[in-house]
Amino acid sequence: QRGHRVAVLGAAGGIGQPMSLLLKQSSSVSQLALYDIVGTPGVAADLSHIETQSTVQGYQGDEELDECLKDCDVVAIPAGVPRKPGMTRDDLFNTNASIVRNLVQACARSCPEAMICIITNPVNSTVPIASEVLEKAGCYDPRRVFGVSTLDVVRANKFVADAKGLDVSTVTVPVVGGHSGVTILPLLSQTTPSVSFTTEELDALTDRIQNAGTEVVNAKAGAGSATLSMAYAGARFVLSLLKAMSGSPDVVECTFVKSDVTDAPYFATPWRLGKNGLEQNLGLGSLSDYEKSKLEGEVLPALNKDIHKGSDFV
Ligand code: APR
C-alpha cells in the first residue's frame, strides 16, 4: 500500500513548523509537501535531515503551489495572519478569508479529491468559504472538508483533568458547536469517565475552554496566538484521519463540518472517520439543561452569523 502525501500550506509559520515536525515523526506520512510564501526551502531542508522514512519537499510562492498539491491525499491549511491582543478571531476575517479562498481554489485544480483540513481562523467562517469555493469548482464533497476544532477538545480534556485531579490520558470531553468564543460548547455532562460538576464549576470550565485562545494571546503579549498547542491538535487530527483512511475502524474526532444536527449549516460534533473522510455523525448525545440553554441562546445565533459571513464572502 502506497503511503500518504500530506501538504501543509503555511508550513513556515508558528503553527506550520511544529505541525510539520509532528507529521514528520509519523510513519503514516510518506511524503510531506511544505508550502509557504516565504521560508519553506529552509524548513524543508531542516526537517529532511530527521531520520524517519518520509520525504520532505519545500515549495515556495504561487508558481509552486500547484506542484505542491499534486497527488496530495490530505491538505492542512494553517496559512494566515495570527491574532494579536485586542483582536478577536473575526478581526482576522478579511485577510485570512482571501488566503483560504485562494489556497482552496488551488486544491480544486490540483487535488480535487484530497481531504482538506482548515486551521486558519476564523474557522467558523473559513470552513464555509472553503466549501463554497469547492462547490463552485464542481468538486465539493462535504465528507472531505474539515474545520480543525481539535484544540477545543484537547483543552477541555486538560482543564477538566486538572480541575478534578484525573489522569488526563483517560479523560475525553466532546466539544460541539463552533471554534470561537461563545460558539464553543464543551459537553461537560458527557465527560468520560463520568464526573459531576457544580454550576460554578460548569461556568468556570466552560468559560475557560471558550476563552483559552485569548489566554494565550494575552500571555504572548503581541507575539501572536496559540501555535504549539494548535500544532499538536492539528497533527492529532491529521494523523487520526490518515489512520481512518488506512482502514482503522474506530477513529472518532470532533470536527467542525457541514452538518444537519442543528439549524446551523456547519457544526462540530464527534464523527467516526473512515476511508472517505466523515463516515458517521455521532451527534449531540443527550444534552443537560445547562448545555441546551447555551446551545439555543448563545451558540447558534453567534455561529449562524459567522457562517453567513463566510458563505457571503465567496
Ligand atoms: N499562502 C501560504 N502561506 C501563507 C500565505 C499564503 N497566501 N499568507 C501567509 N502565509 C504564511 C505566512 O508566511 C506564515 O509563514 O502563513 C504562515 C502563518 O504563520 P504565522 O504568521 O506564524 O501565524 P500562525 O500563528 O501560524 O497562525 C496562522 O492559524 O490558528 C490560526 O488564527 C491563526 O489564522 C491564523 C493561522
PDB file of N, CA, C and O in Angstrom, residues 206-280:
ATOM      1  N   THR A 206     -16.449  26.045  31.413  1.00  0.00           N
ATOM      2  CA  THR A 206     -16.957  26.418  30.097  1.00  0.00           C
ATOM      3  C   THR A 206     -16.303  27.720  29.642  1.00  0.00           C
ATOM      4  O   THR A 206     -15.806  27.836  28.513  1.00  0.00           O
ATOM      5  N   ASP A 207     -16.270  28.692  30.556  1.00  0.00           N
ATOM      6  CA  ASP A 207     -15.671  29.981  30.234  1.00  0.00           C
ATOM      7  C   ASP A 207     -14.180  29.828  29.888  1.00  0.00           C
ATOM      8  O   ASP A 207     -13.693  30.417  28.923  1.00  0.00           O
ATOM      9  N   ARG A 208     -13.465  29.012  30.632  1.00  0.00           N
ATOM     10  CA  ARG A 208     -12.019  28.872  30.361  1.00  0.00           C
ATOM     11  C   ARG A 208     -11.779  28.189  29.018  1.00  0.00           C
ATOM     12  O   ARG A 208     -10.904  28.596  28.244  1.00  0.00           O
ATOM     13  N   ILE A 209     -12.591  27.183  28.709  1.00  0.00           N
ATOM     14  CA  ILE A 209     -12.422  26.475  27.428  1.00  0.00           C
ATOM     15  C   ILE A 209     -12.762  27.422  26.270  1.00  0.00           C
ATOM     16  O   ILE A 209     -12.047  27.475  25.270  1.00  0.00           O
ATOM     17  N   GLN A 210     -13.834  28.219  26.443  1.00  0.00           N
ATOM     18  CA  GLN A 210     -14.229  29.145  25.373  1.00  0.00           C
ATOM     19  C   GLN A 210     -13.190  30.237  25.139  1.00  0.00           C
ATOM     20  O   GLN A 210     -13.036  30.714  24.011  1.00  0.00           O
ATOM     21  N   ASN A 211     -12.507  30.642  26.198  1.00  0.00           N
ATOM     22  CA  ASN A 211     -11.592  31.786  26.079  1.00  0.00           C
ATOM     23  C   ASN A 211     -10.121  31.417  26.204  1.00  0.00           C
ATOM     24  O   ASN A 211      -9.265  32.284  26.400  1.00  0.00           O
ATOM     25  N   ALA A 212      -9.808  30.132  26.049  1.00  0.00           N
ATOM     26  CA  ALA A 212      -8.423  29.675  26.226  1.00  0.00           C
ATOM     27  C   ALA A 212      -7.496  30.289  25.171  1.00  0.00           C
ATOM     28  O   ALA A 212      -6.327  30.561  25.440  1.00  0.00           O
ATOM     29  N   GLY A 213      -8.029  30.525  23.981  1.00  0.00           N
ATOM     30  CA  GLY A 213      -7.221  31.145  22.926  1.00  0.00           C
ATOM     31  C   GLY A 213      -6.767  32.536  23.341  1.00  0.00           C
ATOM     32  O   GLY A 213      -5.606  32.924  23.136  1.00  0.00           O
ATOM     33  N   THR A 214      -7.680  33.270  23.982  1.00  0.00           N
ATOM     34  CA  THR A 214      -7.354  34.627  24.438  1.00  0.00           C
ATOM     35  C   THR A 214      -6.321  34.593  25.568  1.00  0.00           C
ATOM     36  O   THR A 214      -5.449  35.463  25.651  1.00  0.00           O
ATOM     37  N   GLU A 215      -6.402  33.561  26.416  1.00  0.00           N
ATOM     38  CA  GLU A 215      -5.390  33.375  27.468  1.00  0.00           C
ATOM     39  C   GLU A 215      -3.985  33.342  26.841  1.00  0.00           C
ATOM     40  O   GLU A 215      -3.055  33.991  27.320  1.00  0.00           O
ATOM     41  N   VAL A 216      -3.861  32.628  25.743  1.00  0.00           N
ATOM     42  CA  VAL A 216      -2.554  32.502  25.077  1.00  0.00           C
ATOM     43  C   VAL A 216      -2.180  33.810  24.376  1.00  0.00           C
ATOM     44  O   VAL A 216      -1.043  34.274  24.470  1.00  0.00           O
ATOM     45  N   VAL A 217      -3.153  34.423  23.686  1.00  0.00           N
ATOM     46  CA  VAL A 217      -2.888  35.703  23.008  1.00  0.00           C
ATOM     47  C   VAL A 217      -2.355  36.719  24.012  1.00  0.00           C
ATOM     48  O   VAL A 217      -1.348  37.402  23.764  1.00  0.00           O
ATOM     49  N   ASN A 218      -2.990  36.818  25.176  1.00  0.00           N
ATOM     50  CA  ASN A 218      -2.557  37.790  26.179  1.00  0.00           C
ATOM     51  C   ASN A 218      -1.186  37.438  26.747  1.00  0.00           C
ATOM     52  O   ASN A 218      -0.330  38.302  26.901  1.00  0.00           O
ATOM     53  N   ALA A 219      -0.956  36.143  27.014  1.00  0.00           N
ATOM     54  CA  ALA A 219       0.340  35.736  27.569  1.00  0.00           C
ATOM     55  C   ALA A 219       1.471  35.980  26.569  1.00  0.00           C
ATOM     56  O   ALA A 219       2.598  36.289  26.950  1.00  0.00           O
ATOM     57  N   LYS A 220       1.168  35.873  25.277  1.00  0.00           N
ATOM     58  CA  LYS A 220       2.204  36.101  24.267  1.00  0.00           C
ATOM     59  C   LYS A 220       2.428  37.593  24.012  1.00  0.00           C
ATOM     60  O   LYS A 220       3.373  37.960  23.319  1.00  0.00           O
ATOM     61  N   ALA A 221       1.560  38.427  24.566  1.00  0.00           N
ATOM     62  CA  ALA A 221       1.739  39.878  24.585  1.00  0.00           C
ATOM     63  C   ALA A 221       2.178  40.470  23.247  1.00  0.00           C
ATOM     64  O   ALA A 221       3.176  41.186  23.180  1.00  0.00           O
ATOM     65  N   GLY A 222       1.450  40.162  22.208  1.00  0.00           N
ATOM     66  CA  GLY A 222       1.747  40.799  20.920  1.00  0.00           C
ATOM     67  C   GLY A 222       2.459  39.885  19.948  1.00  0.00           C
ATOM     68  O   GLY A 222       2.608  40.196  18.767  1.00  0.00           O
ATOM     69  N   ALA A 223       2.934  38.751  20.432  1.00  0.00           N
ATOM     70  CA  ALA A 223       3.707  37.857  19.552  1.00  0.00           C
ATOM     71  C   ALA A 223       2.833  36.841  18.820  1.00  0.00           C
ATOM     72  O   ALA A 223       3.358  35.978  18.116  1.00  0.00           O
ATOM     73  N   GLY A 224       1.502  36.921  18.957  1.00  0.00           N
ATOM     74  CA  GLY A 224       0.648  36.014  18.190  1.00  0.00           C
ATOM     75  C   GLY A 224      -0.293  35.205  19.061  1.00  0.00           C
ATOM     76  O   GLY A 224      -0.531  35.543  20.216  1.00  0.00           O
ATOM     77  N   SER A 225      -0.831  34.145  18.472  1.00  0.00           N
ATOM     78  CA  SER A 225      -1.818  33.315  19.172  1.00  0.00           C
ATOM     79  C   SER A 225      -1.243  31.910  19.364  1.00  0.00           C
ATOM     80  O   SER A 225      -0.056  31.675  19.108  1.00  0.00           O
ATOM     81  N   ALA A 226      -2.084  30.981  19.807  1.00  0.00           N
ATOM     82  CA  ALA A 226      -1.610  29.627  20.113  1.00  0.00           C
ATOM     83  C   ALA A 226      -0.969  28.995  18.872  1.00  0.00           C
ATOM     84  O   ALA A 226      -1.577  28.963  17.800  1.00  0.00           O
ATOM     85  N   THR A 227       0.241  28.509  19.014  1.00  0.00           N
ATOM     86  CA  THR A 227       0.911  27.849  17.887  1.00  0.00           C
ATOM     87  C   THR A 227       1.259  26.399  18.247  1.00  0.00           C
ATOM     88  O   THR A 227       0.940  25.484  17.502  1.00  0.00           O
ATOM     89  N   LEU A 228       1.904  26.194  19.417  1.00  0.00           N
ATOM     90  CA  LEU A 228       2.403  24.854  19.735  1.00  0.00           C
ATOM     91  C   LEU A 228       1.249  23.911  20.061  1.00  0.00           C
ATOM     92  O   LEU A 228       1.201  22.783  19.545  1.00  0.00           O
ATOM     93  N   SER A 229       0.294  24.384  20.868  1.00  0.00           N
ATOM     94  CA  SER A 229      -0.855  23.533  21.192  1.00  0.00           C
ATOM     95  C   SER A 229      -1.723  23.322  19.952  1.00  0.00           C
ATOM     96  O   SER A 229      -2.282  22.244  19.747  1.00  0.00           O
ATOM     97  N   MET A 230      -1.813  24.344  19.092  1.00  0.00           N
ATOM     98  CA  MET A 230      -2.591  24.187  17.858  1.00  0.00           C
ATOM     99  C   MET A 230      -1.898  23.216  16.915  1.00  0.00           C
ATOM    100  O   MET A 230      -2.551  22.419  16.235  1.00  0.00           O
ATOM    101  N   ALA A 231      -0.557  23.274  16.869  1.00  0.00           N
ATOM    102  CA  ALA A 231       0.190  22.332  16.026  1.00  0.00           C
ATOM    103  C   ALA A 231      -0.046  20.901  16.507  1.00  0.00           C
ATOM    104  O   ALA A 231      -0.268  19.978  15.717  1.00  0.00           O
ATOM    105  N   TYR A 232      -0.045  20.727  17.833  1.00  0.00           N
ATOM    106  CA  TYR A 232      -0.313  19.405  18.413  1.00  0.00           C
ATOM    107  C   TYR A 232      -1.702  18.929  17.984  1.00  0.00           C
ATOM    108  O   TYR A 232      -1.888  17.797  17.527  1.00  0.00           O
ATOM    109  N   ALA A 233      -2.695  19.831  18.140  1.00  0.00           N
ATOM    110  CA  ALA A 233      -4.074  19.465  17.822  1.00  0.00           C
ATOM    111  C   ALA A 233      -4.232  19.198  16.324  1.00  0.00           C
ATOM    112  O   ALA A 233      -4.927  18.258  15.917  1.00  0.00           O
ATOM    113  N   GLY A 234      -3.585  20.013  15.494  1.00  0.00           N
ATOM    114  CA  GLY A 234      -3.662  19.834  14.040  1.00  0.00           C
ATOM    115  C   GLY A 234      -3.062  18.507  13.624  1.00  0.00           C
ATOM    116  O   GLY A 234      -3.632  17.765  12.811  1.00  0.00           O
ATOM    117  N   ALA A 235      -1.913  18.182  14.189  1.00  0.00           N
ATOM    118  CA  ALA A 235      -1.258  16.907  13.852  1.00  0.00           C
ATOM    119  C   ALA A 235      -2.102  15.746  14.367  1.00  0.00           C
ATOM    120  O   ALA A 235      -2.269  14.733  13.682  1.00  0.00           O
ATOM    121  N   ARG A 236      -2.670  15.898  15.558  1.00  0.00           N
ATOM    122  CA  ARG A 236      -3.538  14.829  16.098  1.00  0.00           C
ATOM    123  C   ARG A 236      -4.677  14.566  15.120  1.00  0.00           C
ATOM    124  O   ARG A 236      -4.984  13.413  14.799  1.00  0.00           O
ATOM    125  N   PHE A 237      -5.307  15.634  14.614  1.00  0.00           N
ATOM    126  CA  PHE A 237      -6.437  15.442  13.710  1.00  0.00           C
ATOM    127  C   PHE A 237      -5.992  14.792  12.395  1.00  0.00           C
ATOM    128  O   PHE A 237      -6.611  13.831  11.919  1.00  0.00           O
ATOM    129  N   VAL A 238      -4.927  15.302  11.801  1.00  0.00           N
ATOM    130  CA  VAL A 238      -4.466  14.746  10.513  1.00  0.00           C
ATOM    131  C   VAL A 238      -4.069  13.274  10.676  1.00  0.00           C
ATOM    132  O   VAL A 238      -4.409  12.432   9.838  1.00  0.00           O
ATOM    133  N   LEU A 239      -3.391  12.945  11.757  1.00  0.00           N
ATOM    134  CA  LEU A 239      -2.962  11.556  11.949  1.00  0.00           C
ATOM    135  C   LEU A 239      -4.161  10.641  12.210  1.00  0.00           C
ATOM    136  O   LEU A 239      -4.181   9.497  11.742  1.00  0.00           O
ATOM    137  N   SER A 240      -5.185  11.135  12.901  1.00  0.00           N
ATOM    138  CA  SER A 240      -6.414  10.347  13.073  1.00  0.00           C
ATOM    139  C   SER A 240      -7.062  10.082  11.721  1.00  0.00           C
ATOM    140  O   SER A 240      -7.505   8.966  11.431  1.00  0.00           O
ATOM    141  N   LEU A 241      -7.098  11.128  10.899  1.00  0.00           N
ATOM    142  CA  LEU A 241      -7.712  10.991   9.579  1.00  0.00           C
ATOM    143  C   LEU A 241      -6.950   9.965   8.734  1.00  0.00           C
ATOM    144  O   LEU A 241      -7.553   9.093   8.085  1.00  0.00           O
ATOM    145  N   LEU A 242      -5.624  10.034   8.757  1.00  0.00           N
ATOM    146  CA  LEU A 242      -4.810   9.082   7.982  1.00  0.00           C
ATOM    147  C   LEU A 242      -5.045   7.651   8.464  1.00  0.00           C
ATOM    148  O   LEU A 242      -5.120   6.713   7.669  1.00  0.00           O
ATOM    149  N   LYS A 243      -5.172   7.502   9.778  1.00  0.00           N
ATOM    150  CA  LYS A 243      -5.417   6.181  10.353  1.00  0.00           C
ATOM    151  C   LYS A 243      -6.756   5.641   9.832  1.00  0.00           C
ATOM    152  O   LYS A 243      -6.862   4.484   9.412  1.00  0.00           O
ATOM    153  N   ALA A 244      -7.769   6.499   9.850  1.00  0.00           N
ATOM    154  CA  ALA A 244      -9.091   6.094   9.366  1.00  0.00           C
ATOM    155  C   ALA A 244      -9.047   5.792   7.871  1.00  0.00           C
ATOM    156  O   ALA A 244      -9.643   4.821   7.394  1.00  0.00           O
ATOM    157  N   MET A 245      -8.313   6.606   7.106  1.00  0.00           N
ATOM    158  CA  MET A 245      -8.211   6.394   5.656  1.00  0.00           C
ATOM    159  C   MET A 245      -7.510   5.075   5.346  1.00  0.00           C
ATOM    160  O   MET A 245      -7.717   4.480   4.297  1.00  0.00           O
ATOM    161  N   SER A 246      -6.660   4.627   6.270  1.00  0.00           N
ATOM    162  CA  SER A 246      -5.955   3.358   6.067  1.00  0.00           C
ATOM    163  C   SER A 246      -6.776   2.174   6.531  1.00  0.00           C
ATOM    164  O   SER A 246      -6.284   1.046   6.553  1.00  0.00           O
ATOM    165  N   GLY A 247      -8.008   2.392   6.993  1.00  0.00           N
ATOM    166  CA  GLY A 247      -8.898   1.277   7.308  1.00  0.00           C
ATOM    167  C   GLY A 247      -9.118   1.002   8.777  1.00  0.00           C
ATOM    168  O   GLY A 247      -9.830   0.079   9.142  1.00  0.00           O
ATOM    169  N   SER A 248      -8.529   1.785   9.676  1.00  0.00           N
ATOM    170  CA  SER A 248      -8.786   1.589  11.103  1.00  0.00           C
ATOM    171  C   SER A 248     -10.258   1.896  11.408  1.00  0.00           C
ATOM    172  O   SER A 248     -10.765   2.921  10.971  1.00  0.00           O
ATOM    173  N   PRO A 249     -10.945   1.024  12.144  1.00  0.00           N
ATOM    174  CA  PRO A 249     -12.399   1.153  12.240  1.00  0.00           C
ATOM    175  C   PRO A 249     -12.936   2.165  13.258  1.00  0.00           C
ATOM    176  O   PRO A 249     -14.011   2.678  13.082  1.00  0.00           O
ATOM    177  N   ASP A 250     -12.237   2.428  14.341  1.00  0.00           N
ATOM    178  CA  ASP A 250     -12.891   3.188  15.406  1.00  0.00           C
ATOM    179  C   ASP A 250     -12.242   4.524  15.691  1.00  0.00           C
ATOM    180  O   ASP A 250     -11.933   4.848  16.818  1.00  0.00           O
ATOM    181  N   VAL A 251     -12.053   5.310  14.623  1.00  0.00           N
ATOM    182  CA  VAL A 251     -11.420   6.605  14.814  1.00  0.00           C
ATOM    183  C   VAL A 251     -12.502   7.676  14.948  1.00  0.00           C
ATOM    184  O   VAL A 251     -13.311   7.862  14.043  1.00  0.00           O
ATOM    185  N   VAL A 252     -12.517   8.351  16.096  1.00  0.00           N
ATOM    186  CA  VAL A 252     -13.530   9.394  16.339  1.00  0.00           C
ATOM    187  C   VAL A 252     -12.826  10.699  16.691  1.00  0.00           C
ATOM    188  O   VAL A 252     -11.916  10.724  17.516  1.00  0.00           O
ATOM    189  N   GLU A 253     -13.212  11.783  16.032  1.00  0.00           N
ATOM    190  CA  GLU A 253     -12.733  13.122  16.394  1.00  0.00           C
ATOM    191  C   GLU A 253     -13.907  14.093  16.299  1.00  0.00           C
ATOM    192  O   GLU A 253     -14.777  13.923  15.438  1.00  0.00           O
ATOM    193  N   CYS A 254     -13.904  15.107  17.162  1.00  0.00           N
ATOM    194  CA  CYS A 254     -14.856  16.202  16.986  1.00  0.00           C
ATOM    195  C   CYS A 254     -14.310  17.095  15.877  1.00  0.00           C
ATOM    196  O   CYS A 254     -13.113  17.406  15.860  1.00  0.00           O
ATOM    197  N   THR A 255     -15.145  17.507  14.943  1.00  0.00           N
ATOM    198  CA  THR A 255     -14.678  18.386  13.872  1.00  0.00           C
ATOM    199  C   THR A 255     -15.828  19.250  13.372  1.00  0.00           C
ATOM    200  O   THR A 255     -16.992  18.836  13.384  1.00  0.00           O
ATOM    201  N   PHE A 256     -15.470  20.471  12.947  1.00  0.00           N
ATOM    202  CA  PHE A 256     -16.453  21.471  12.504  1.00  0.00           C
ATOM    203  C   PHE A 256     -16.676  21.297  11.000  1.00  0.00           C
ATOM    204  O   PHE A 256     -15.801  21.613  10.195  1.00  0.00           O
ATOM    205  N   VAL A 257     -17.851  20.783  10.642  1.00  0.00           N
ATOM    206  CA  VAL A 257     -18.102  20.376   9.255  1.00  0.00           C
ATOM    207  C   VAL A 257     -19.540  20.699   8.857  1.00  0.00           C
ATOM    208  O   VAL A 257     -20.363  21.091   9.681  1.00  0.00           O
ATOM    209  N   LYS A 258     -19.851  20.481   7.582  1.00  0.00           N
ATOM    210  CA  LYS A 258     -21.229  20.559   7.082  1.00  0.00           C
ATOM    211  C   LYS A 258     -22.067  19.601   7.919  1.00  0.00           C
ATOM    212  O   LYS A 258     -21.653  18.462   8.150  1.00  0.00           O
ATOM    213  N   SER A 259     -23.226  20.075   8.382  1.00  0.00           N
ATOM    214  CA  SER A 259     -23.940  19.272   9.374  1.00  0.00           C
ATOM    215  C   SER A 259     -25.423  19.572   9.369  1.00  0.00           C
ATOM    216  O   SER A 259     -25.830  20.691   9.057  1.00  0.00           O
ATOM    217  N   ASP A 260     -26.233  18.572   9.736  1.00  0.00           N
ATOM    218  CA  ASP A 260     -27.662  18.845   9.833  1.00  0.00           C
ATOM    219  C   ASP A 260     -28.226  18.543  11.222  1.00  0.00           C
ATOM    220  O   ASP A 260     -29.424  18.375  11.371  1.00  0.00           O
ATOM    221  N   VAL A 261     -27.368  18.525  12.240  1.00  0.00           N
ATOM    222  CA  VAL A 261     -27.889  18.227  13.584  1.00  0.00           C
ATOM    223  C   VAL A 261     -28.558  19.426  14.257  1.00  0.00           C
ATOM    224  O   VAL A 261     -29.312  19.259  15.224  1.00  0.00           O
ATOM    225  N   THR A 262     -28.267  20.646  13.797  1.00  0.00           N
ATOM    226  CA  THR A 262     -28.939  21.842  14.339  1.00  0.00           C
ATOM    227  C   THR A 262     -29.345  22.689  13.138  1.00  0.00           C
ATOM    228  O   THR A 262     -29.140  22.275  11.994  1.00  0.00           O
ATOM    229  N   ASP A 263     -29.847  23.917  13.385  1.00  0.00           N
ATOM    230  CA  ASP A 263     -30.164  24.757  12.228  1.00  0.00           C
ATOM    231  C   ASP A 263     -28.948  25.528  11.716  1.00  0.00           C
ATOM    232  O   ASP A 263     -29.050  26.322  10.783  1.00  0.00           O
ATOM    233  N   ALA A 264     -27.775  25.312  12.316  1.00  0.00           N
ATOM    234  CA  ALA A 264     -26.550  25.893  11.754  1.00  0.00           C
ATOM    235  C   ALA A 264     -26.011  24.929  10.693  1.00  0.00           C
ATOM    236  O   ALA A 264     -25.838  23.746  10.976  1.00  0.00           O
ATOM    237  N   PRO A 265     -25.767  25.422   9.461  1.00  0.00           N
ATOM    238  CA  PRO A 265     -25.380  24.513   8.384  1.00  0.00           C
ATOM    239  C   PRO A 265     -23.984  23.874   8.538  1.00  0.00           C
ATOM    240  O   PRO A 265     -23.677  22.884   7.884  1.00  0.00           O
ATOM    241  N   TYR A 266     -23.166  24.456   9.403  1.00  0.00           N
ATOM    242  CA  TYR A 266     -21.871  23.840   9.745  1.00  0.00           C
ATOM    243  C   TYR A 266     -21.836  23.788  11.261  1.00  0.00           C
ATOM    244  O   TYR A 266     -22.224  24.747  11.938  1.00  0.00           O
ATOM    245  N   PHE A 267     -21.348  22.687  11.799  1.00  0.00           N
ATOM    246  CA  PHE A 267     -21.447  22.499  13.246  1.00  0.00           C
ATOM    247  C   PHE A 267     -20.482  21.382  13.633  1.00  0.00           C
ATOM    248  O   PHE A 267     -20.372  20.391  12.913  1.00  0.00           O
ATOM    249  N   ALA A 268     -19.794  21.556  14.735  1.00  0.00           N
ATOM    250  CA  ALA A 268     -18.887  20.496  15.204  1.00  0.00           C
ATOM    251  C   ALA A 268     -19.614  19.518  16.118  1.00  0.00           C
ATOM    252  O   ALA A 268     -20.356  19.930  17.015  1.00  0.00           O
ATOM    253  N   THR A 269     -19.407  18.238  15.863  1.00  0.00           N
ATOM    254  CA  THR A 269     -19.856  17.150  16.739  1.00  0.00           C
ATOM    255  C   THR A 269     -18.796  16.058  16.617  1.00  0.00           C
ATOM    256  O   THR A 269     -17.934  16.134  15.726  1.00  0.00           O
ATOM    257  N   PRO A 270     -18.859  15.041  17.464  1.00  0.00           N
ATOM    258  CA  PRO A 270     -17.955  13.911  17.250  1.00  0.00           C
ATOM    259  C   PRO A 270     -18.380  13.123  16.011  1.00  0.00           C
ATOM    260  O   PRO A 270     -19.576  12.901  15.804  1.00  0.00           O
ATOM    261  N   TRP A 271     -17.415  12.744  15.205  1.00  0.00           N
ATOM    262  CA  TRP A 271     -17.661  11.954  13.991  1.00  0.00           C
ATOM    263  C   TRP A 271     -16.770  10.719  13.977  1.00  0.00           C
ATOM    264  O   TRP A 271     -15.600  10.787  14.347  1.00  0.00           O
ATOM    265  N   ARG A 272     -17.327   9.628  13.490  1.00  0.00           N
ATOM    266  CA  ARG A 272     -16.481   8.482  13.149  1.00  0.00           C
ATOM    267  C   ARG A 272     -15.888   8.766  11.774  1.00  0.00           C
ATOM    268  O   ARG A 272     -16.600   9.142  10.834  1.00  0.00           O
ATOM    269  N   LEU A 273     -14.573   8.640  11.661  1.00  0.00           N
ATOM    270  CA  LEU A 273     -13.900   8.905  10.386  1.00  0.00           C
ATOM    271  C   LEU A 273     -13.621   7.590   9.676  1.00  0.00           C
ATOM    272  O   LEU A 273     -13.459   6.549  10.323  1.00  0.00           O
ATOM    273  N   GLY A 274     -13.587   7.639   8.340  1.00  0.00           N
ATOM    274  CA  GLY A 274     -13.339   6.427   7.568  1.00  0.00           C
ATOM    275  C   GLY A 274     -12.528   6.722   6.319  1.00  0.00           C
ATOM    276  O   GLY A 274     -11.938   7.799   6.175  1.00  0.00           O
ATOM    277  N   LYS A 275     -12.503   5.761   5.392  1.00  0.00           N
ATOM    278  CA  LYS A 275     -11.690   5.858   4.168  1.00  0.00           C
ATOM    279  C   LYS A 275     -12.003   7.117   3.367  1.00  0.00           C
ATOM    280  O   LYS A 275     -11.139   7.701   2.732  1.00  0.00           O
ATOM    281  N   ASN A 276     -13.280   7.529   3.370  1.00  0.00           N
ATOM    282  CA  ASN A 276     -13.686   8.695   2.592  1.00  0.00           C
ATOM    283  C   ASN A 276     -13.896   9.938   3.432  1.00  0.00           C
ATOM    284  O   ASN A 276     -14.602  10.850   3.038  1.00  0.00           O
ATOM    285  N   GLY A 277     -13.315   9.951   4.614  1.00  0.00           N
ATOM    286  CA  GLY A 277     -13.466  11.121   5.475  1.00  0.00           C
ATOM    287  C   GLY A 277     -14.569  10.910   6.502  1.00  0.00           C
ATOM    288  O   GLY A 277     -14.573   9.922   7.216  1.00  0.00           O
ATOM    289  N   LEU A 278     -15.520  11.868   6.547  1.00  0.00           N
ATOM    290  CA  LEU A 278     -16.609  11.759   7.520  1.00  0.00           C
ATOM    291  C   LEU A 278     -17.431  10.525   7.223  1.00  0.00           C
ATOM    292  O   LEU A 278     -17.854  10.314   6.084  1.00  0.00           O
ATOM    293  N   GLU A 279     -17.675   9.693   8.231  1.00  0.00           N
ATOM    294  CA  GLU A 279     -18.416   8.468   7.979  1.00  0.00           C
ATOM    295  C   GLU A 279     -19.730   8.434   8.760  1.00  0.00           C
ATOM    296  O   GLU A 279     -20.777   8.160   8.200  1.00  0.00           O
ATOM    297  N   GLN A 280     -19.676   8.720  10.045  1.00  0.00           N
ATOM    298  CA  GLN A 280     -20.910   8.658  10.838  1.00  0.00           C
ATOM    299  C   GLN A 280     -20.914   9.779  11.871  1.00  0.00           C
ATOM    300  O   GLN A 280     -19.980   9.897  12.679  1.00  0.00           O
TER     301      GLN A 280
END
